[in-house]
Coordinates of C-alpha atoms in Angstrom, one line a residue:
X1 CA -36.5 15.9 0.5
X2 CA -33.0 17.2 0.2
X3 CA -33.4 19.3 3.4
X4 CA -34.9 16.4 5.2
X5 CA -32.0 14.1 4.1
X6 CA -29.5 16.7 5.4
X7 CA -31.2 17.0 8.8
X8 CA -31.6 13.2 9.2
X9 CA -27.9 12.7 8.1
X10 CA -26.8 15.3 10.6
X11 CA -28.7 13.5 13.4
X12 CA -27.1 10.2 12.5
X13 CA -23.6 11.7 12.3
X14 CA -24.0 13.3 15.7
X15 CA -24.6 9.8 17.1
X16 CA -21.6 8.5 15.2
X17 CA -19.3 11.3 16.6
X18 CA -20.4 10.5 20.1
X19 CA -19.0 7.0 19.9
X20 CA -15.6 7.4 18.2
X21 CA -14.4 4.1 19.8
X22 CA -16.7 2.3 17.5
X23 CA -14.6 3.3 14.6
X24 CA -11.4 2.2 16.4
X25 CA -12.9 -1.2 17.1
X26 CA -14.0 -1.7 13.5
X27 CA -10.4 -1.1 12.5
X28 CA -8.9 -3.7 14.8
X29 CA -9.9 -6.7 12.7
X30 CA -8.8 -5.2 9.3
X31 CA -5.4 -4.3 10.9
X32 CA -5.0 -7.9 12.0
X33 CA -5.8 -9.2 8.5
X34 CA -3.5 -6.7 6.9
X35 CA -0.4 -7.2 9.1
X36 CA -0.9 -10.8 10.3
X37 CA -1.7 -12.2 6.8
X38 CA 0.6 -9.7 5.1
X39 CA 3.5 -11.1 7.0
X40 CA 2.5 -14.7 7.5
X41 CA 1.8 -15.4 3.8
X42 CA 4.2 -12.9 2.2
X43 CA 6.1 -15.7 0.4
X44 CA 3.0 -16.7 -1.5
X45 CA 4.0 -14.3 -4.2
X46 CA 6.8 -16.8 -5.0
X47 CA 4.3 -19.3 -6.3
X48 CA 4.2 -19.4 -10.1
X49 CA 1.3 -17.5 -11.5
X50 CA 0.6 -15.3 -8.5
X51 CA 1.6 -12.2 -10.4
X52 CA 2.4 -9.7 -7.7
X53 CA 5.6 -8.2 -6.3
X54 CA 4.3 -7.6 -2.8
X55 CA 1.7 -9.6 -0.9
X56 CA 0.9 -6.6 1.4
X57 CA 0.2 -4.5 -1.7
X58 CA -1.9 -7.3 -3.1
X59 CA -4.2 -7.7 -0.1
X60 CA -4.9 -4.0 0.6
X61 CA -7.9 -3.8 -1.8
X62 CA -9.4 -7.0 -0.3
X63 CA -8.9 -5.9 3.3
X64 CA -10.5 -2.5 2.6
X65 CA -13.5 -4.2 0.9
X66 CA -13.8 -6.8 3.6
X67 CA -13.8 -4.1 6.3
X68 CA -16.6 -2.2 4.4
X69 CA -18.6 -5.4 4.2
X70 CA -18.1 -6.4 7.8
X71 CA -19.0 -3.0 9.3
X72 CA -22.0 -2.4 7.1
X73 CA -23.4 -5.8 7.8
X74 CA -24.4 -4.6 11.3
X75 CA -26.6 -1.6 10.0
X76 CA -29.7 -3.6 10.7
X77 CA -28.9 -3.7 14.4
X78 CA -29.1 0.1 14.5
X79 CA -32.5 -0.1 12.7
X80 CA -33.8 -2.6 15.2
X81 CA -32.7 -0.5 18.2
X82 CA -34.6 2.5 16.7
X83 CA -37.6 0.3 16.3
X84 CA -37.4 -1.0 19.9
X85 CA -36.9 2.5 21.3
X86 CA -39.8 3.9 19.3
X87 CA -37.6 6.4 17.6
X88 CA -38.4 5.2 14.1
X89 CA -42.1 5.3 14.8
X90 CA -41.9 8.9 16.1
X91 CA -40.4 9.9 12.8
X92 CA -43.3 8.3 10.9
X93 CA -45.8 10.8 12.5
X94 CA -43.7 13.8 11.4
X95 CA -43.6 15.5 8.0
X96 CA -40.1 14.2 7.3
X97 CA -39.7 12.5 4.0
X98 CA -39.7 8.7 4.3
X99 CA -37.0 8.5 1.6
X100 CA -34.8 10.9 3.7
X101 CA -34.9 8.4 6.6
X102 CA -33.3 5.7 4.4
X103 CA -31.1 8.1 2.5
X104 CA -29.5 9.3 5.7
X105 CA -28.7 5.8 6.7
X106 CA -26.9 5.2 3.4
X107 CA -25.0 8.5 3.6
X108 CA -23.9 7.9 7.2
X109 CA -22.6 4.4 6.3
X110 CA -20.8 5.7 3.2
X111 CA -19.0 8.4 5.3
X112 CA -18.0 5.8 7.9
X113 CA -16.7 3.5 5.2
X114 CA -14.7 6.3 3.6
X115 CA -13.0 7.1 6.9
X116 CA -12.2 3.4 7.6
X117 CA -10.9 2.8 4.1
X118 CA -8.6 5.8 4.1
X119 CA -7.1 4.8 7.5
X120 CA -6.5 1.2 6.2
X121 CA -4.9 2.6 3.0
X122 CA -2.6 4.9 5.0
X123 CA -1.7 2.2 7.5
X124 CA -0.7 -0.2 4.6
X125 CA 1.2 2.6 2.9
X126 CA 3.2 3.3 6.0
X127 CA 4.0 -0.4 6.3
X128 CA 5.3 -0.5 2.7
X129 CA 2.3 -1.1 0.4
X130 CA 2.6 0.6 -3.0
X131 CA -0.2 2.2 -5.0
X132 CA 1.0 2.6 -8.6
X133 CA -2.5 3.8 -9.7
X134 CA -2.0 6.9 -7.5
X135 CA -4.9 8.9 -6.0
X136 CA -7.3 7.9 -8.8
X137 CA -6.8 4.2 -8.0
X138 CA -7.3 4.9 -4.3
X139 CA -10.4 6.8 -5.1
X140 CA -11.8 3.9 -7.1
X141 CA -10.9 1.6 -4.2
X142 CA -12.9 3.7 -1.7
X143 CA -15.8 4.0 -4.2
X144 CA -15.9 0.2 -4.6
X145 CA -15.9 -0.2 -0.8
X146 CA -18.8 2.3 -0.4
X147 CA -20.8 0.5 -3.1
X148 CA -20.3 -2.9 -1.5
X149 CA -21.0 -1.5 1.9
X150 CA -24.2 0.0 0.6
X151 CA -25.3 -3.5 -0.6
X152 CA -24.8 -5.1 2.7
X153 CA -26.1 -2.2 4.7
X154 CA -29.3 -2.2 2.7
X155 CA -29.6 -6.0 3.1
X156 CA -29.0 -5.8 6.8
X157 CA -31.7 -3.1 7.2
X158 CA -34.1 -5.2 5.2
X159 CA -33.5 -8.2 7.4
X160 CA -33.8 -6.0 10.5
X161 CA -37.1 -4.6 9.6
X162 CA -38.5 -8.0 8.5
X163 CA -37.5 -10.3 11.3
X164 CA -36.6 -7.9 14.1
X165 CA -34.4 -10.5 15.7
X166 CA -30.7 -9.8 16.6
X167 CA -29.9 -13.5 16.4
X168 CA -30.9 -13.6 12.7
X169 CA -28.7 -10.7 11.8
X170 CA -25.8 -12.2 13.8
X171 CA -26.3 -15.6 12.1
X172 CA -26.5 -14.1 8.7
X173 CA -23.4 -12.1 9.1
X174 CA -21.5 -15.1 10.4
X175 CA -22.7 -17.2 7.5
X176 CA -21.8 -14.7 4.8
X177 CA -18.6 -12.8 5.9
X178 CA -15.8 -15.4 5.6
X179 CA -17.3 -17.5 2.7
X180 CA -17.8 -14.5 0.5
X181 CA -14.3 -13.2 1.5
X182 CA -12.5 -16.5 0.7
X183 CA -14.5 -17.1 -2.5
X184 CA -12.8 -14.0 -3.9
X185 CA -9.3 -12.9 -4.8
X186 CA -8.9 -11.0 -1.5
X187 CA -6.1 -13.3 -0.3
X188 CA -5.4 -15.6 -3.2
X189 CA -4.9 -15.1 -7.0
X190 CA -7.7 -16.5 -9.0
X191 CA -5.4 -18.6 -11.1
X192 CA -4.3 -20.6 -8.1
X193 CA -7.9 -21.4 -6.9
X194 CA -9.7 -24.6 -7.7
X195 CA -11.9 -24.5 -10.8
X196 CA -15.2 -24.5 -8.9
X197 CA -14.0 -21.5 -6.8
X198 CA -12.9 -19.6 -9.9
X199 CA -16.5 -20.0 -11.2
X200 CA -18.1 -18.8 -8.0
X201 CA -15.9 -15.7 -7.9
X202 CA -17.7 -14.5 -11.1
X203 CA -20.9 -14.2 -9.2
X204 CA -19.5 -12.8 -5.9
X205 CA -20.1 -9.1 -5.4
X206 CA -17.1 -9.0 -3.0
X207 CA -14.9 -10.2 -5.8
X208 CA -16.4 -7.6 -8.2
X209 CA -15.3 -4.8 -5.8
X210 CA -11.8 -6.3 -5.1
X211 CA -11.1 -6.9 -8.8
X212 CA -12.3 -3.4 -9.9
X213 CA -10.2 -1.8 -7.1
X214 CA -7.1 -3.9 -7.8
X215 CA -7.3 -3.1 -11.6
X216 CA -7.5 0.7 -10.8
X217 CA -4.5 0.5 -8.5
X218 CA -2.2 -0.8 -11.3
X219 CA 0.3 1.5 -13.0
X220 CA -1.5 1.4 -16.3
X221 CA -5.2 0.5 -15.5
X222 CA -7.4 -1.2 -18.0
X223 CA -10.5 0.8 -17.3
X224 CA -12.7 -1.9 -18.8
X225 CA -11.6 -4.2 -16.0
X226 CA -12.7 -1.4 -13.6
X227 CA -16.0 -0.3 -15.2
X228 CA -17.5 -3.7 -15.8
X229 CA -17.5 -5.1 -12.2
X230 CA -18.0 -1.6 -10.9
X231 CA -21.2 -1.2 -13.0
X232 CA -22.5 -4.6 -11.8
X233 CA -21.9 -3.5 -8.2
X234 CA -23.6 -0.2 -8.7
X235 CA -26.7 -2.0 -10.2
X236 CA -26.7 -4.4 -7.2
X237 CA -26.4 -1.5 -4.7
X238 CA -29.4 0.3 -6.4
X239 CA -31.5 -2.8 -6.2
X240 CA -30.7 -3.5 -2.6
X241 CA -31.4 0.1 -1.6
X242 CA -34.7 -0.1 -3.5
X243 CA -35.5 -3.4 -1.6
X244 CA -34.8 -1.8 1.8
X245 CA -37.0 1.2 0.9
X246 CA -39.8 -1.1 -0.1
X247 CA -39.4 -3.1 3.1
X248 CA -39.5 0.2 5.1
X249 CA -42.8 1.1 3.5
X250 CA -44.1 -2.3 4.4
X251 CA -43.0 -1.7 8.0
X252 CA -44.6 1.7 8.0
X253 CA -48.0 0.2 7.0
X254 CA -47.7 -2.3 9.9
X255 CA -47.4 0.3 12.7

């Protein structure tokens, strides 16, 4: 299975390398959020209780996590294209491990998310963002982005294999992206949110990723604040990958 996973991952990465402009386009929106919001709302830190010295530094974890979520939400489109072209069905009649097909998808999305996250971190650093947590904090930030990206990639693949309609994936992405982002501490401190929104953040995986990353990036991290939401996100990622694998097996039986 390991060899099959390596070969399938190599195949997906070749396709990724052939379209480098895709990575550029996925970075445009995060750059807009980073620099537009970072400058437009930079005086928010003057509000009592906000608790940050720099708004740009504050929003970096949220923008990285949001970028991972937004780009991975479209994974189901790629799955649908492979179904429509017959590529996926051709793999089903080969000896390649069925798990390797799904694992390669997860690995490719993780590598893409890592590259995107590093670029955003470097862009923000060049603009004046500070990372007191150092390389360890940045590593945790990227790991949280990968885990959240895995959750939404697996969900998108599940929907793609079940409904096989682009409109459904587009509608689902539109429905989830901004509400989940704004019901989190991506752009606003939790203490300044309405009570009902503060309650919802506790059940929002986007907020788990943002809070774990932000805690790790502080000068003296409380690793309990990192591990607890990080562990919850890991469990959710495992469950969604399992769900997408089960859906794939159901699809296999239908062809």
